[in-house]
Coordinates of C-alpha atoms in Angstrom, one line a residue:
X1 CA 0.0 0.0 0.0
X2 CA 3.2 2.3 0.9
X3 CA 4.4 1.9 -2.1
X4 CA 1.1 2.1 -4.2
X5 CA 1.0 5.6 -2.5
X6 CA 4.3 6.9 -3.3
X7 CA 3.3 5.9 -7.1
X8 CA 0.5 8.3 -6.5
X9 CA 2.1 11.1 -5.0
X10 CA 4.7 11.0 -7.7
X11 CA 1.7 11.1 -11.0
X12 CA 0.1 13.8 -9.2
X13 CA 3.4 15.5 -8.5
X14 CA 4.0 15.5 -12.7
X15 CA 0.6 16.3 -13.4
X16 CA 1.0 19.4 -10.7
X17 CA 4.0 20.5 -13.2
X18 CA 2.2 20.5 -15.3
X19 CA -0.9 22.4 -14.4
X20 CA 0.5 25.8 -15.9
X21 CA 1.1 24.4 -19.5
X22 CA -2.4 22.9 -19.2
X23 CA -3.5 26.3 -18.3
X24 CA -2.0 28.3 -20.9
X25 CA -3.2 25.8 -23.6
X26 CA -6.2 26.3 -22.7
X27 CA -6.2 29.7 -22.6
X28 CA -4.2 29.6 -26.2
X29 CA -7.0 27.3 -27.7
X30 CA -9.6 30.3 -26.7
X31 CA -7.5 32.4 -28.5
X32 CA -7.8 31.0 -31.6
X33 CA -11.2 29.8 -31.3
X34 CA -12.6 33.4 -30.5
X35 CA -9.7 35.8 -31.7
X36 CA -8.2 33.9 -35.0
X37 CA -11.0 32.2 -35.8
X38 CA -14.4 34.6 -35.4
X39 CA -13.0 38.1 -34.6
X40 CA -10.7 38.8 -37.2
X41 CA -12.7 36.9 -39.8
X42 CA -15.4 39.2 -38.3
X43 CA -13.7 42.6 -39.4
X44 CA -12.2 41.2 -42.7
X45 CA -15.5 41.1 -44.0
X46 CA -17.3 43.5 -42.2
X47 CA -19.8 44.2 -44.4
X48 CA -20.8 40.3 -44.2
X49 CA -20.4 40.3 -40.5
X50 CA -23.7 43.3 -40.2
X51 CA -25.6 41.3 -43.0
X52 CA -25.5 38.2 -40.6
X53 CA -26.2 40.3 -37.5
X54 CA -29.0 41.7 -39.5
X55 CA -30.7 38.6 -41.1
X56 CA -29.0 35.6 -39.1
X57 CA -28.7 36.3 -35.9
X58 CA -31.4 37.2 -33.5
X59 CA -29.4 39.2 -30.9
X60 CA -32.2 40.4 -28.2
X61 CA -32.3 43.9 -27.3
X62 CA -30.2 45.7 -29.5
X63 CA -29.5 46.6 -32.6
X64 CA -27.9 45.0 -34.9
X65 CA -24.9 47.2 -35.5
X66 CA -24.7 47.6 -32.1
X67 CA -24.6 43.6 -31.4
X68 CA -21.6 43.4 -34.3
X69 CA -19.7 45.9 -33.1
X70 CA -20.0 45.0 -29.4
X71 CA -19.6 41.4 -30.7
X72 CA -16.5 41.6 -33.2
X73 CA -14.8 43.5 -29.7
X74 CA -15.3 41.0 -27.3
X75 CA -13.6 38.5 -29.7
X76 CA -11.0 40.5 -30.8
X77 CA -10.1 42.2 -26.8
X78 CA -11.4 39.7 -24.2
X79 CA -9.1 36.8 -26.1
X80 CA -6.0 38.7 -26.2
X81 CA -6.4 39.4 -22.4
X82 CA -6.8 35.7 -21.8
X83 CA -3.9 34.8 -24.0
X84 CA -1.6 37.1 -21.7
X85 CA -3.5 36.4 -18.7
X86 CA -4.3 39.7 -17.8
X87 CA -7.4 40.0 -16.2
X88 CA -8.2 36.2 -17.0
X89 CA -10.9 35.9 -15.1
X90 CA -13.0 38.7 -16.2
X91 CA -12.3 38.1 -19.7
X92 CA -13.3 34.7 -19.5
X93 CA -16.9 36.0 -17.9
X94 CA -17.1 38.0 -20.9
X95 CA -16.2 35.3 -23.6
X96 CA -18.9 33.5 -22.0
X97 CA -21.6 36.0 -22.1
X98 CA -20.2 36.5 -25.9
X99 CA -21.1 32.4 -26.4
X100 CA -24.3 32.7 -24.7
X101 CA -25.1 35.7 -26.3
X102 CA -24.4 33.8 -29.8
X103 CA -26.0 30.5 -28.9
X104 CA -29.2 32.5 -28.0
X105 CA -29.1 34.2 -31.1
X106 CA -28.3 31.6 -33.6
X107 CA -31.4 29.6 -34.1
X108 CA -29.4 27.3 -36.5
X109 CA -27.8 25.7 -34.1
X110 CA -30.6 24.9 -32.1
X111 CA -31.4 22.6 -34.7
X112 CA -30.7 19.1 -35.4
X113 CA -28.4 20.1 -38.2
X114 CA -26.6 22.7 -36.2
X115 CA -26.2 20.4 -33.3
X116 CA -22.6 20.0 -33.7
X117 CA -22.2 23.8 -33.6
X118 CA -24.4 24.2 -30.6
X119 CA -22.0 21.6 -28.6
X120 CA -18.8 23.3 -29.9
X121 CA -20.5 26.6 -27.7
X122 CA -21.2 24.1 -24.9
X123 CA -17.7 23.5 -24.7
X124 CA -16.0 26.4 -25.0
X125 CA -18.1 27.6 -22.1
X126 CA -17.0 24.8 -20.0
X127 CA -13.7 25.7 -20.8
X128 CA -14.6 29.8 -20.2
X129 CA -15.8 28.3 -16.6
X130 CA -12.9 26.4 -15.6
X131 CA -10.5 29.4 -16.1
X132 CA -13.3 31.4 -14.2
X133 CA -13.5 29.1 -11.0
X134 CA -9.2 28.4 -11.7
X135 CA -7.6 31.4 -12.8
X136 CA -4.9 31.3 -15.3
X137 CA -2.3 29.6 -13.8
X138 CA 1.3 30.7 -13.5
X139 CA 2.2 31.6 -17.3
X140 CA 0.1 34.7 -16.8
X141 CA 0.5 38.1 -15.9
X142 CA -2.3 38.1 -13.3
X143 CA -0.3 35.7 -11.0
X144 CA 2.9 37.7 -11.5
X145 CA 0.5 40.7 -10.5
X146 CA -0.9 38.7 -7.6
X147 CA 2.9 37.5 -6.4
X148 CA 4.0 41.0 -6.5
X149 CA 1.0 42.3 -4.3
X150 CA 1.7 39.7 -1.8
X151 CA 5.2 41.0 -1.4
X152 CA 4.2 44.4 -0.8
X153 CA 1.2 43.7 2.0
X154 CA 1.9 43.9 6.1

């Protein structure tokens, strides 16, 4: 049993190394998946982007303009600020709103052929809640921030 335990200790001692690479990848994937993939796309074709927000999407509230502008943002700011791990968790809490807004507002993908979209959004906002309950990890410039207020408190 001694030794069963040791063998345990040591795994979660490697996985615990780990933890920060784990972190940033995730953090990197969101990047892409908001930043690369949606925001930039987003403002390359802007004229495309308002004719979705005006016909496609069914954003609640606003208007359209409003919702692609505010939209195109939040993918193209909160992403970066979760890539560097600067205010991590906020910008994770707004990345989520952003998914929940476009999962709302997509009625595609509440459909059976837009089911594989609509679990995509289910799973970036698992991934959006784990870095909100977690933080960033140590690759980031909120713990560096953190670490450096601790130093200075009495």
């Amino acid at each position: 049993m001694e030794r069963l335990s040791r063998l345990y200790s040591k795994l979660t001692n490697l996985l615990s190394v780990l933890a920060p690479l784990v972190d940033l990848t995730l953090r990197a994937w969101l990047f892409v998946v908001f930043f690369w993939n949606s925001g930039l796309n987003k403002i390359q074709s802007w004229d495309s982007t308002l004719m979705l927000f005006e016909n496609e999407y069914e954003v609640p509230l606003i208007s359209a303009d409003i919702a692609a502008y505010l939209g195109t943002m939040g993918e193209l700011v909160l992403p970066l600020l979760l890539l560097i791990g600067l205010f991590s968790r906020f910008a994770a809490i707004g990345l989520f709103i952003v998914n929940l807004v476009a999962l709302y507002s997509y009625p595609f993908l509440w459909t059976p052929q837009g089911s594989a979209g609509f679990h995509q959004h289910l799973y970036w906002g698992v991934m959006m809640m784990v870095l909100m309950a977690h933080g960033p990890g140590k690759i980031s410039i909120d713990w560096l921030l953190n670490r450096k207020c601790k130093e200075y408190q009495y």
